[in-house]
Coordinates of C-alpha atoms in Angstrom, one line a residue:
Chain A
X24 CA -81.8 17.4 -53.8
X25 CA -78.2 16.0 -54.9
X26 CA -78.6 13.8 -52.0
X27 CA -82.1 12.7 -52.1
X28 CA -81.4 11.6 -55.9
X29 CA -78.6 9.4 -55.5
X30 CA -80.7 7.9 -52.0
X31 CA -83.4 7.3 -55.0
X32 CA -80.5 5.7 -57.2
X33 CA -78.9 3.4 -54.7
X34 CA -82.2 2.0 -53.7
X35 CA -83.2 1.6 -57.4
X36 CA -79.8 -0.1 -58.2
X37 CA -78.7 -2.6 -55.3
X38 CA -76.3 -4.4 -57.3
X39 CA -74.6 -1.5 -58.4
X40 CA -73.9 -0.4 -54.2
X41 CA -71.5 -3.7 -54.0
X42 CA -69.0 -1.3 -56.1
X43 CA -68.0 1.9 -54.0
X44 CA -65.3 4.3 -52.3
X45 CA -63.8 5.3 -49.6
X46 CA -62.3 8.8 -49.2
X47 CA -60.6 11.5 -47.1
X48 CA -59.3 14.7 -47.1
X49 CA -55.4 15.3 -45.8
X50 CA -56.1 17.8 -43.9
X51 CA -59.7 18.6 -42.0
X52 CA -59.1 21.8 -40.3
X53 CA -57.1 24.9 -41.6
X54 CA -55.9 27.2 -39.7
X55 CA -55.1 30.8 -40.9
X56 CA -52.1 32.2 -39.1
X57 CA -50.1 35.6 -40.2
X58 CA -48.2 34.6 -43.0
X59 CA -51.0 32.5 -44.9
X60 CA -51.1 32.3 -48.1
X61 CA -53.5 30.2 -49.5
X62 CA -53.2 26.2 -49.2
X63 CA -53.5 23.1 -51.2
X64 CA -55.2 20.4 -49.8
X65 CA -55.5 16.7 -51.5
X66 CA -58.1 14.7 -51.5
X67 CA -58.0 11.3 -52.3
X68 CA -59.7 7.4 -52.3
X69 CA -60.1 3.8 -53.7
X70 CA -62.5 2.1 -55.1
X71 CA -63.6 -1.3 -53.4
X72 CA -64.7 -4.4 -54.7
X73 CA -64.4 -2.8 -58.4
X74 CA -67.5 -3.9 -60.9
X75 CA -64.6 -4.9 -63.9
X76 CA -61.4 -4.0 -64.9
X77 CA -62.3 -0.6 -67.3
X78 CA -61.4 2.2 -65.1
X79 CA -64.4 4.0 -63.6
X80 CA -64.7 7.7 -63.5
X81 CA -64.1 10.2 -60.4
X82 CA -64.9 13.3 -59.8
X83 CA -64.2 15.5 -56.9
X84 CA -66.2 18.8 -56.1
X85 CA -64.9 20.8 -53.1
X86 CA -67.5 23.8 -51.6
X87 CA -67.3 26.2 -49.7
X88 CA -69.7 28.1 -47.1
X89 CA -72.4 29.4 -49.2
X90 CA -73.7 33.3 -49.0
X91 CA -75.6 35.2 -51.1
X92 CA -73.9 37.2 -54.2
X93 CA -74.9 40.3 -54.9
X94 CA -74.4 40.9 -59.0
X95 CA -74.1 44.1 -60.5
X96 CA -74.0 45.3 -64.1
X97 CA -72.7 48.6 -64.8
X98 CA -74.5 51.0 -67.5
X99 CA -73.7 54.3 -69.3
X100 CA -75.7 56.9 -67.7
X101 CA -75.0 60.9 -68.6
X102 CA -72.1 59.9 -70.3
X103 CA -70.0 58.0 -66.9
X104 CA -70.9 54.4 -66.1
X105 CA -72.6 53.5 -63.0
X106 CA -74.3 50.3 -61.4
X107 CA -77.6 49.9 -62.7
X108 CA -78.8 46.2 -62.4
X109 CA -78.5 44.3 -59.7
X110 CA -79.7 40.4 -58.9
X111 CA -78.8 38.5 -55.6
X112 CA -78.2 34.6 -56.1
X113 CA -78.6 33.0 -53.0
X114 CA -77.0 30.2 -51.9
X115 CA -74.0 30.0 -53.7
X116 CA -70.8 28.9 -52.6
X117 CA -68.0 31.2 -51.3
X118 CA -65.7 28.5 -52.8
X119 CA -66.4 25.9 -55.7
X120 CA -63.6 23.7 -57.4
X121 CA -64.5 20.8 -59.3
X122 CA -61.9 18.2 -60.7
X123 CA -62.0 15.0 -62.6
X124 CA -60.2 12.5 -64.6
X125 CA -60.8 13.3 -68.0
X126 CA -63.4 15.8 -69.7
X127 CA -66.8 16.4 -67.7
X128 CA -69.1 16.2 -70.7
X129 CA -67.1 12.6 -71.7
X130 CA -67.7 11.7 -68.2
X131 CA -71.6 12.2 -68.0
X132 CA -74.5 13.4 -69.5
X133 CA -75.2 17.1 -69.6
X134 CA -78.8 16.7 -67.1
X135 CA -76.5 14.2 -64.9
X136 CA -74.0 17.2 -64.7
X137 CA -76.3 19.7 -63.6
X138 CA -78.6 16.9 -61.6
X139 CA -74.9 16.2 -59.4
X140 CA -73.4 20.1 -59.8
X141 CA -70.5 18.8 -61.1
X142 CA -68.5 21.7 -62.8
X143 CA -69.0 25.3 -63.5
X144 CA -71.2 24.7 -66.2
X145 CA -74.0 23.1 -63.5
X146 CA -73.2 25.6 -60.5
X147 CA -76.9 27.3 -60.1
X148 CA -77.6 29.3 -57.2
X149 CA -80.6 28.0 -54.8
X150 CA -82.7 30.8 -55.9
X151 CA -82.1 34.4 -57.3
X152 CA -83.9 38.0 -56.6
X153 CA -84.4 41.0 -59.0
X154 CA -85.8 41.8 -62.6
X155 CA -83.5 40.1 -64.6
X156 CA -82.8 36.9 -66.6
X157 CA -80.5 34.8 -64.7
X158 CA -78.1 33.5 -67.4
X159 CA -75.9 36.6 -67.9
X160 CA -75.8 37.5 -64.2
X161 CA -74.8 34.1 -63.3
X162 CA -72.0 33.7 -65.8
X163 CA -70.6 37.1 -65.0
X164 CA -70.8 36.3 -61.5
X165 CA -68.2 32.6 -62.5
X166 CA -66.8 34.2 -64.7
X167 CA -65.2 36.7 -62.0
X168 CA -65.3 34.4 -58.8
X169 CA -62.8 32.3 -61.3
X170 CA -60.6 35.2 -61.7
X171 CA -60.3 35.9 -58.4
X172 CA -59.1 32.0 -57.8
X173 CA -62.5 31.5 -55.8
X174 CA -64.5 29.4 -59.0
X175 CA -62.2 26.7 -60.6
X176 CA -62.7 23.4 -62.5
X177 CA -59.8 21.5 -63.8
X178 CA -60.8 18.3 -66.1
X179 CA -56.8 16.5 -65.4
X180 CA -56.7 17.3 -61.6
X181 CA -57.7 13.6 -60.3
X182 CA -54.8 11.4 -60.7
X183 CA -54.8 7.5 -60.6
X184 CA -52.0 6.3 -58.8
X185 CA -53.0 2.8 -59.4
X186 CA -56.0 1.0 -61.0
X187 CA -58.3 1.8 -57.9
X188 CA -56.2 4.2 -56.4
X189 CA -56.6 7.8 -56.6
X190 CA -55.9 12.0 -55.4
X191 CA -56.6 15.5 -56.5
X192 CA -54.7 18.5 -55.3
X193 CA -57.4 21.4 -54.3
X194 CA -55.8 24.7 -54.4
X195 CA -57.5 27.3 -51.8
X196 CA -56.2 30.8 -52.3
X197 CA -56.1 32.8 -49.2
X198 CA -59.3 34.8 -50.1
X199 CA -61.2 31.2 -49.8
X200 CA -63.6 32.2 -47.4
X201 CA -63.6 30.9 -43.8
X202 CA -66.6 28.1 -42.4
X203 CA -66.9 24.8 -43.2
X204 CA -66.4 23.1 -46.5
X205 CA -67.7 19.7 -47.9
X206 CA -65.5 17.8 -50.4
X207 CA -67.2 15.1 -52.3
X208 CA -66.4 12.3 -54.4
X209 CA -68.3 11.1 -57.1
X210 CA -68.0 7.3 -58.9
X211 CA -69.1 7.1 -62.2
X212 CA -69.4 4.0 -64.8
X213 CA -71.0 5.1 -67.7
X214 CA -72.3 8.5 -67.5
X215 CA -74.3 7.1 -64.2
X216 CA -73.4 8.2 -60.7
X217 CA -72.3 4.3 -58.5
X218 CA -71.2 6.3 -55.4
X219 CA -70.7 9.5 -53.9
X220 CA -68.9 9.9 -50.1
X221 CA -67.9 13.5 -48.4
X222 CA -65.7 14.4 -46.2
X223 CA -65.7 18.2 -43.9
X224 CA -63.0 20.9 -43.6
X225 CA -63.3 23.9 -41.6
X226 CA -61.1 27.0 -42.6
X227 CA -60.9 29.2 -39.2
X228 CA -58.7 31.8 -38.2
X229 CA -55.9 31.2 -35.4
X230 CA -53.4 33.2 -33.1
X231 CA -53.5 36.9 -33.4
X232 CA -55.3 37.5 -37.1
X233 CA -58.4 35.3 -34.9
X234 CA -58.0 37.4 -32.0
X235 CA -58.2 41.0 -33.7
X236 CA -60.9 39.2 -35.7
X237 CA -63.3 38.5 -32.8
X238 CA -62.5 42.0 -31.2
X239 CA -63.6 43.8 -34.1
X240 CA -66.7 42.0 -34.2
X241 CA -67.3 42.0 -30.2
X242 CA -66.0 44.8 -29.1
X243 CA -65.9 47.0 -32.1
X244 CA -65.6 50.6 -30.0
X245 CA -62.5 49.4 -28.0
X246 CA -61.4 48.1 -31.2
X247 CA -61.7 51.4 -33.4
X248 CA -60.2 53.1 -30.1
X249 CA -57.0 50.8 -30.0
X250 CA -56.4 51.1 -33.6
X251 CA -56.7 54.8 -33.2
X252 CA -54.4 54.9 -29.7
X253 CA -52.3 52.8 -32.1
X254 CA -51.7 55.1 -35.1
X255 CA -51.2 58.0 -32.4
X256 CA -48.3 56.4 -31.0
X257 CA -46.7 55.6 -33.8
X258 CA -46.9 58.9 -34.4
X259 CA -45.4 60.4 -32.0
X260 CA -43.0 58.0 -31.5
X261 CA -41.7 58.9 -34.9
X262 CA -41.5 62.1 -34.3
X263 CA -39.3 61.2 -31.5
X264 CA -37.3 59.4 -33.2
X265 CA -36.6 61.7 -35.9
X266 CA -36.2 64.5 -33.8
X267 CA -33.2 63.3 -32.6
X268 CA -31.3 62.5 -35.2
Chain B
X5 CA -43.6 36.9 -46.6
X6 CA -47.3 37.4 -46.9
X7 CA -49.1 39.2 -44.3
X8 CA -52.8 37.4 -43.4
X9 CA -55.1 40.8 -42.7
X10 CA -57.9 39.4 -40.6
X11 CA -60.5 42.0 -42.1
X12 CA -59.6 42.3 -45.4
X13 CA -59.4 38.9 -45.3
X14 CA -57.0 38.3 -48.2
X15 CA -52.9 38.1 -47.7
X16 CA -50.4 41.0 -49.3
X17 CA -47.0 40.4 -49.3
X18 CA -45.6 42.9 -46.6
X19 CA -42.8 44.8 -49.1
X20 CA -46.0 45.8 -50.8
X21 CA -47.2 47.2 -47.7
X22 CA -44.5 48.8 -46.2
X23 CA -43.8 50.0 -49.6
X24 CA -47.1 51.9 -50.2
X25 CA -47.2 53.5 -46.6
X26 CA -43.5 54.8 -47.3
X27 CA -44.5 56.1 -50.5
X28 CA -47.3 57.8 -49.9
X29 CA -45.9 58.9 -46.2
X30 CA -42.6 60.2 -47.9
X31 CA -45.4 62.4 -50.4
X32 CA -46.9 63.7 -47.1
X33 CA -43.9 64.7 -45.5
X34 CA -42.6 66.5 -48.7
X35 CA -45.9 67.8 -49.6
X36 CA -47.9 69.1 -46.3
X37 CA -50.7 66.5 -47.1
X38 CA -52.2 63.6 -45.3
X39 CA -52.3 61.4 -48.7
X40 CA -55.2 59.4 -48.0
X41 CA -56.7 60.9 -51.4
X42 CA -53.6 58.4 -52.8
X43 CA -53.8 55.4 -50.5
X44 CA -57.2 54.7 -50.7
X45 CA -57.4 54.4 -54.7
X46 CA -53.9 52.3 -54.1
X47 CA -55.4 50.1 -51.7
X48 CA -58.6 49.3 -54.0
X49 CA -55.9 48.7 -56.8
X50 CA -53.7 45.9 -54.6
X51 CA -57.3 44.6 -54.1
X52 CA -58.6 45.2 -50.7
X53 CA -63.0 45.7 -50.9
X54 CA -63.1 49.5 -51.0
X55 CA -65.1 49.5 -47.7
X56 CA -62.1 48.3 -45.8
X57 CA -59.4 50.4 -47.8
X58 CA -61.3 53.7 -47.2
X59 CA -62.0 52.9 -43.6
X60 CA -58.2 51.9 -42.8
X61 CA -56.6 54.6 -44.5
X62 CA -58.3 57.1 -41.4
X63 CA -55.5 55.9 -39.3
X64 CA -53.1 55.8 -42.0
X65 CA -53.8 59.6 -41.9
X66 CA -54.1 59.9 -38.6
X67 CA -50.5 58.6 -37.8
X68 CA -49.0 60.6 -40.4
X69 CA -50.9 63.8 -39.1
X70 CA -49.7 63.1 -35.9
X71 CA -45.8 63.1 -36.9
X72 CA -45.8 66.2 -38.2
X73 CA -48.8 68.0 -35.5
X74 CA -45.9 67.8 -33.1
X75 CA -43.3 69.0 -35.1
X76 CA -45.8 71.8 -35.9
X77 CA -46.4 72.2 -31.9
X78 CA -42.8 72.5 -31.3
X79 CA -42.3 75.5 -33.6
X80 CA -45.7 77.1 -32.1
X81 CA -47.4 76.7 -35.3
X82 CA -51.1 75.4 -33.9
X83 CA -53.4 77.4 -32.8
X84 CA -55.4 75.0 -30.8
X85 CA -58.8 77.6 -30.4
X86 CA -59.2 77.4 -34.4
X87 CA -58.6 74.1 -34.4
X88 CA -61.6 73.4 -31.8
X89 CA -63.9 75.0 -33.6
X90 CA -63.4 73.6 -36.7
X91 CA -62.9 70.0 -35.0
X92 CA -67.0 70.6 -33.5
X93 CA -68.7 71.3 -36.9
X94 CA -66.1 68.1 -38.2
X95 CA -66.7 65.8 -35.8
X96 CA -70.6 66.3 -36.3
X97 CA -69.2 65.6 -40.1
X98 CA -67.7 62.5 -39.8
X99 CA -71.1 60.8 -38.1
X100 CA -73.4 62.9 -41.3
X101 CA -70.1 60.5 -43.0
X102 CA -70.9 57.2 -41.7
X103 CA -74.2 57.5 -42.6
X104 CA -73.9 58.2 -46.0
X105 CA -71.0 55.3 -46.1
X106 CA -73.8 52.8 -44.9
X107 CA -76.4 54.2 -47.9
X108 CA -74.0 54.5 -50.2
X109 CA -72.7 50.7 -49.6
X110 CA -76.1 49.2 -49.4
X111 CA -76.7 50.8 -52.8
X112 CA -74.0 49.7 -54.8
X113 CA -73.4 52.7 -56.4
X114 CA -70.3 53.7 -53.5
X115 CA -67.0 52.8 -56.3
X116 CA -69.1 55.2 -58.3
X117 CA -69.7 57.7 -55.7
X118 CA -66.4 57.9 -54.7
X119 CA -64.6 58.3 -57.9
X120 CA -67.0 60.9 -58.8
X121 CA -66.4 62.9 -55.8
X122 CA -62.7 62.5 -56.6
X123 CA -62.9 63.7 -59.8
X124 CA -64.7 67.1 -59.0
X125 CA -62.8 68.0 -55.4
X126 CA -59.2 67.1 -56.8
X127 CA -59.7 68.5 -60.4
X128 CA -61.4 72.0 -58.8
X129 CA -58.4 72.1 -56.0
X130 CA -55.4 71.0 -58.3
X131 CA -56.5 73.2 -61.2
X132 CA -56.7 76.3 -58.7
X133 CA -53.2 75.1 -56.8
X134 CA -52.0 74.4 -60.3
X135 CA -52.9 78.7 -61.2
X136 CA -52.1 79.8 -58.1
X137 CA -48.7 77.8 -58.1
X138 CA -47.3 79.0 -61.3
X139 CA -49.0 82.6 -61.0
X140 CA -46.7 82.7 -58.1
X141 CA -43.3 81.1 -59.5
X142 CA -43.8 83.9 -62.6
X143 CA -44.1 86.3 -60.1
X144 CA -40.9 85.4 -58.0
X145 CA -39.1 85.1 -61.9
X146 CA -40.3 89.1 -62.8
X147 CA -39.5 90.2 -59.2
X148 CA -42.9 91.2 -58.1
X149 CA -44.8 90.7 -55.1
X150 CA -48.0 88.2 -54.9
X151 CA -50.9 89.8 -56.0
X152 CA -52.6 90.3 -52.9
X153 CA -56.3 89.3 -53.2
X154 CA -59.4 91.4 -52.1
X155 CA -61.0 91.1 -48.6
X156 CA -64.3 88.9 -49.0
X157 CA -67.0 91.2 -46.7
X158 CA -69.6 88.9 -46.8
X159 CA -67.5 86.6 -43.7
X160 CA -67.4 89.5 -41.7
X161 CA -71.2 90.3 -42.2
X162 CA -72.0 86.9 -40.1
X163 CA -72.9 86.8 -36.5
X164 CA -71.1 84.7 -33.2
X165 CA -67.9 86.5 -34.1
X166 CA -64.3 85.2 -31.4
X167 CA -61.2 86.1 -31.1
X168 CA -58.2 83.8 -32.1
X169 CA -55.1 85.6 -31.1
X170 CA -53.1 82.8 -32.5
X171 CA -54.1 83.4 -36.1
X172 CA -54.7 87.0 -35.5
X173 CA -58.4 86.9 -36.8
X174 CA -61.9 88.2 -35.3
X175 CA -63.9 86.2 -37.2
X176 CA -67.3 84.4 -36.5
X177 CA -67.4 80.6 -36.0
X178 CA -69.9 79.8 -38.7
X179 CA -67.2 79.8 -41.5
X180 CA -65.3 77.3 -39.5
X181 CA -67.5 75.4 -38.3
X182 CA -69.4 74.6 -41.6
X183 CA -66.1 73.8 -43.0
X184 CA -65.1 71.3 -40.7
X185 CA -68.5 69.9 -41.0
X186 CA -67.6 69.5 -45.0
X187 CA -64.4 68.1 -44.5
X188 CA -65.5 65.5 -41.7
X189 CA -68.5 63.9 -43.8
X190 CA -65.6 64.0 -46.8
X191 CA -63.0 62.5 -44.9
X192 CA -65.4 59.6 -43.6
X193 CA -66.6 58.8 -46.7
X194 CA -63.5 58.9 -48.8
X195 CA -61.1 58.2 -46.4
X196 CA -58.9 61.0 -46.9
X197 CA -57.5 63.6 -44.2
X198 CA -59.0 66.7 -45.9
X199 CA -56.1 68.1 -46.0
X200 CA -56.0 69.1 -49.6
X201 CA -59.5 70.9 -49.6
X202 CA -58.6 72.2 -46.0
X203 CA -55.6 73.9 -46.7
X204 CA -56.7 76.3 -49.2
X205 CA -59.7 76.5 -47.4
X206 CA -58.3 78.1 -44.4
X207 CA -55.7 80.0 -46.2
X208 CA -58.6 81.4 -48.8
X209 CA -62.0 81.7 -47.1
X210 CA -60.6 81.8 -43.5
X211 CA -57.6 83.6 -44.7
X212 CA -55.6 82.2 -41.6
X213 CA -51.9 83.6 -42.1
X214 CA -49.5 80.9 -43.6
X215 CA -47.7 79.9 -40.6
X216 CA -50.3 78.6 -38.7
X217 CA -52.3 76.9 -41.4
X218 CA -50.5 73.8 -41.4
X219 CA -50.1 73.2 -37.8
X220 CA -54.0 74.1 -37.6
X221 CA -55.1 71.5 -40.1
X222 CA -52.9 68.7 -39.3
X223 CA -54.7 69.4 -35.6
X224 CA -58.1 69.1 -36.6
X225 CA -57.3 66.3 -39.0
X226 CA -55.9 63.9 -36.3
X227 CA -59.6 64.3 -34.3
X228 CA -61.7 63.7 -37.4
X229 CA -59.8 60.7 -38.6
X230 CA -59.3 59.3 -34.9
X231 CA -63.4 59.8 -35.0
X232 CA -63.6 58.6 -38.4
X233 CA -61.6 55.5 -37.3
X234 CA -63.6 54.8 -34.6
X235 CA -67.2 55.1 -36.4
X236 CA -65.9 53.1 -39.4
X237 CA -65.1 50.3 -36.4
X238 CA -68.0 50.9 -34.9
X239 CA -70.7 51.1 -37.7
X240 CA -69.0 49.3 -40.7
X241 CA -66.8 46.6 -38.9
X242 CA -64.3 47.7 -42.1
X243 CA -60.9 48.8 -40.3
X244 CA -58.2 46.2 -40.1
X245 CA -56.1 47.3 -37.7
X246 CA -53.1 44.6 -39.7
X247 CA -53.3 46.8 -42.6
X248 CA -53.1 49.8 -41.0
X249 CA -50.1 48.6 -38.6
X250 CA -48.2 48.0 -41.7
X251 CA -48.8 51.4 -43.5
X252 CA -48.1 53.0 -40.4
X253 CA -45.0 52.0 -39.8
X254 CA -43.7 52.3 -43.5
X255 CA -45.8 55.8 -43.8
X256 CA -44.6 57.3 -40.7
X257 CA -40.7 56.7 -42.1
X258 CA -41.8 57.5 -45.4
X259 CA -43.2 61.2 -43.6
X260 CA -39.9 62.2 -42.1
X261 CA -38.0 61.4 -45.1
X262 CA -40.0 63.4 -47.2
X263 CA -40.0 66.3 -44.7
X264 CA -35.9 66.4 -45.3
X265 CA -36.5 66.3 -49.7
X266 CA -39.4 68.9 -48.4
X267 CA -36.8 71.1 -47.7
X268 CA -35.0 71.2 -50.4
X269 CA -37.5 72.9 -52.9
X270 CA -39.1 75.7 -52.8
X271 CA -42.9 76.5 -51.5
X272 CA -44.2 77.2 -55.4
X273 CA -42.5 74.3 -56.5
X274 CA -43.8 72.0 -54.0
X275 CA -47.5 73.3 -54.4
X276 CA -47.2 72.9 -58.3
X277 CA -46.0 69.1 -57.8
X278 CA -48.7 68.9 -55.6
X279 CA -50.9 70.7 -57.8
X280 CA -49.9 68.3 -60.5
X281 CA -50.4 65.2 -58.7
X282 CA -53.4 65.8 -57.0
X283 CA -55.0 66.5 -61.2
X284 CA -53.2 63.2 -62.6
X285 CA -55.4 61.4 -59.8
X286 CA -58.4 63.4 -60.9
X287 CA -57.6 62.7 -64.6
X288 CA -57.2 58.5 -63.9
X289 CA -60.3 58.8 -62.3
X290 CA -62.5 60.5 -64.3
X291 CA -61.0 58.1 -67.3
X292 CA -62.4 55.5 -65.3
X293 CA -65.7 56.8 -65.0
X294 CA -66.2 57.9 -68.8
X295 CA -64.5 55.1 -70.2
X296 CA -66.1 51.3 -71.2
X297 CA -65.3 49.4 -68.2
X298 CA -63.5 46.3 -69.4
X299 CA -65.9 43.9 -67.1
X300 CA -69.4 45.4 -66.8
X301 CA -70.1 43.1 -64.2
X302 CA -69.1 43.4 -60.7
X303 CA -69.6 40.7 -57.6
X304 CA -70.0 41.1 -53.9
X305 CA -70.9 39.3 -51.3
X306 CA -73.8 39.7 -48.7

């Protein structure tokens, strides 16, 4: 729908398409090896053929694969609290950071926001299930994907280097999930969207951590009988060991 | 240096994981125990999903079991027919086990579950361990002898009755069995060896002499976590065999140094530590179920 509109909005606004961007990403493929710990990734641009000298406005949204979150809300029940409510959203992403140069709501125009999904405020799932209102579920469900480094929105994180010139660091923890993740740059002049480009990155697992990966999923008896030929051994070798001594 | 676990799929530093294997190995060694009932609210605490911390702890135990099984063998402390038996009714346990896991998960209630069950198995056995433990060290202080407790008839009423020279008993199977079968489905879906409830279980109901009862259960505990291991692979895709490398190692060090403190104390004083442990878990937990959660909400994916 994003897409559609700003189709709509360059055909609407040919003289506006003469101003635009290019962007990339410094890295398009992550690989998780043993010792990874979460990456940062930059993404960055320049405006061409700029419309006039007052600096435009970017923002950058980075999102992950999306999956459906299952919400729970825990209730007192005989005294001990248990999970009670539940709502799915579908269609959210496993990993949402939005950054821009100065304040969202300075930037644009709460419906542009939300029209765009640019920042936390505007993240909406693609539909939800279950007998509940979606507000509270849907903030709980931020508010704790942000704690867990998974939601994030920082307002200073796109840095002009120049007057058309530009980056933002994107910190990915190492619970960022893996699949493919679009980054996308927004122009702005006055609260109205000039450009938008994207760029892919796929997150994947490598070496060994990929390897034990795919046998657990492929082979998973052979894998549960390793693990436990594994543990044996250990065992006994301990045993051994300490017998000695 | 952070260690990548490709299940989990999150990265703990690996002093943190060496460190929790050796602590809660070095308990098992001193204590008798398998002290999954310890790793797997640990694990949950670092913040692995509870799915793949109960399923990984299995071999955790499993390991550890296997340390000091052969120690056990070497001293002629197992006997292997009482083992069987109880390892039939447990391995039909641990699939009962999965099963529940997979119901329990797909209804969100399984953190809730699982404290619960906590709560009531460790309070019941570390506030009878607890009275046992000190009737026992007030005994040794007066001089006097263990009060010896009166024969329960109603195991001897029951039919299918065998020998097992190695504990000394004529006894029928159904006792056994069924307890294995309890421990099995417990030990799938809490992750935990059974030790704790097996111990008195053998030494009470089955009323195995001493000797053997440690040998026996540490037997029968290395088959039902080896199947639990397996059917948690197989069923729930939840064991990450990085994790459980890591504990391993650190546990299985942690086991043999604890075995040498073990020696050290005295069996009352042991059981009572134990005993004390085993209700400060039941106590956390239980605070956690009765108390307002700080976060009402919880999130998880699909």
């Amino acid at each position: 729908m994003r897409r559609l509109a700003l189709f709509v909005l360059l055909l609407a606004s040919p003289a506006l398409a003469t101003e635009d961007l290019v962007s990339g990403l410094s890295q398009d493929r992550i690989e998780i090896r043993s010792n990874y710990n979460g990456t940062d990734i930059v993404v960055f641009g320049a405006i061409e053929r700029p419309a006039s000298e007052a600096r435009p406005d970017v923002v950058v949204v980075v999102r992950g694969p999306e999956s459906d979150l299952r919400v729970r809300r825990k209730d007192r029940v005989a005294g001990i609290w248990i999970n009670k409510n539940r709502v799915i959203l579908h269609g959210m992403p496993g990993y949402y950071f939005a950054a821009a140069n100065r304040p969202l709501p300075e930037i644009a125009a709460e419906g542009t926001l939300r029209q765009y999904g640019l920042g936390l405020d505007a993240l909406q799932p693609k539909a939800m299930t279950g007998p509940h209102a979606l507000k509270p579920f849907l903030d709980a469900a931020i508010g704790i994907e942000r704690k867990a480094g998974l939601y994030a929105q920082d307002d200073d994180a796109v840095e002009f280097l120049s007057g058309t010139l530009f980056r933002a660091r994107v910190p990915l923890p190492s619970s960022a999930p893996r699949g493919r993740y679009t980054a996308w740059v927004y122009l702005l002049r006055q609260g109205q969207v000039i450009d938008v480009r994207s760029s892919e990155l796929t997150i994947d697992q490598t070496g060994l951590e990929r390897r034990l990966y795919d046998f657990s999923q492929e082979q998973p008896l052979a894998y549960g009988i390793s693990t436990v030929l594994m543990a044996v051994g250990f065992g006994w070798l301990s045993s051994l060991a300490f017998r000695k001594s | 240096m952070e260690i990548y676990l490709p299940i989990a799929q999150m990265s703990v530093h690996w002093l943190v994981l060496l460190g929790l294997g050796g602590a809660i190995g070095f308990l098992s060694g001193l204590l008798g125990v398998g002290g999954g009932f310890l790793l797997t609210p640990l694990l949950i605490f670092t913040g692995i999903p509870s799915a793949v911390a109960v399923a990984t702890t299995s071999s955790h135990v499993t390991a550890s079991s296997m340390s000091g099984a052969l120690a056990q063998w070497r001293k002629g402390a197992i006997d292997l027919k009482m083992a069987a038996v109880m390892t039939l009714g447990g391995i039909a346990g641990t699939f009962a086990g999965v099963w529940l896991f997979a119901v329990l998960r797909r209804s969100g209630q399984m953190d809730v579950f699982i404290s619960a069950a906590y709560v009531v198995l460790l309070g019941t056995i570390g506030g009878l361990m607890l009275r046992e433990s000190l009737g026992a060290l007030r005994a040794a202080r007066s001089g006097g002898s263990t009060p010896r407790r009166a024969e329960r008839p109603w195991i001897h009423t029951l039919p299918f009755k065998q020998r097992f020279p190695a504990s000394g008993l004529y006894i029928s199977v159904i006792p056994p069995v069924a307890i294995g079968f309890a421990v099995g489905m417990l030990s799938t879906v809490l992750g935990v060896g059974g030790g704790f409830v097996i111990v008195p279980a053998m030494i009470y109901i089955l009323r195995i002499p001493a000797n053997v009862v440690m040998g026996t259960s540490l037997a029968q505990i290395i088959v039902i976590t080896a199947a639990a291991t397996v059917l948690q692979a197989t069923n729930n895709h939840a064991v990450d065999a990085m994790l459980a490398a890591w504990l391993i190692v650190g546990g299985v060090i942690g086991a043999q140094l604890g075995v040498r403190a073990g020696a050290r104390l005295r069996g009352e004083q042991l059981r009572m530590l134990l005993a004390l442990l085993v209700l400060g878990v039941a106590i956390r937990l239980l605070y956690g179920l009765v108390a307002t959660p700080r976060e009402l909400f919880s999130v998880s994916g699909s």
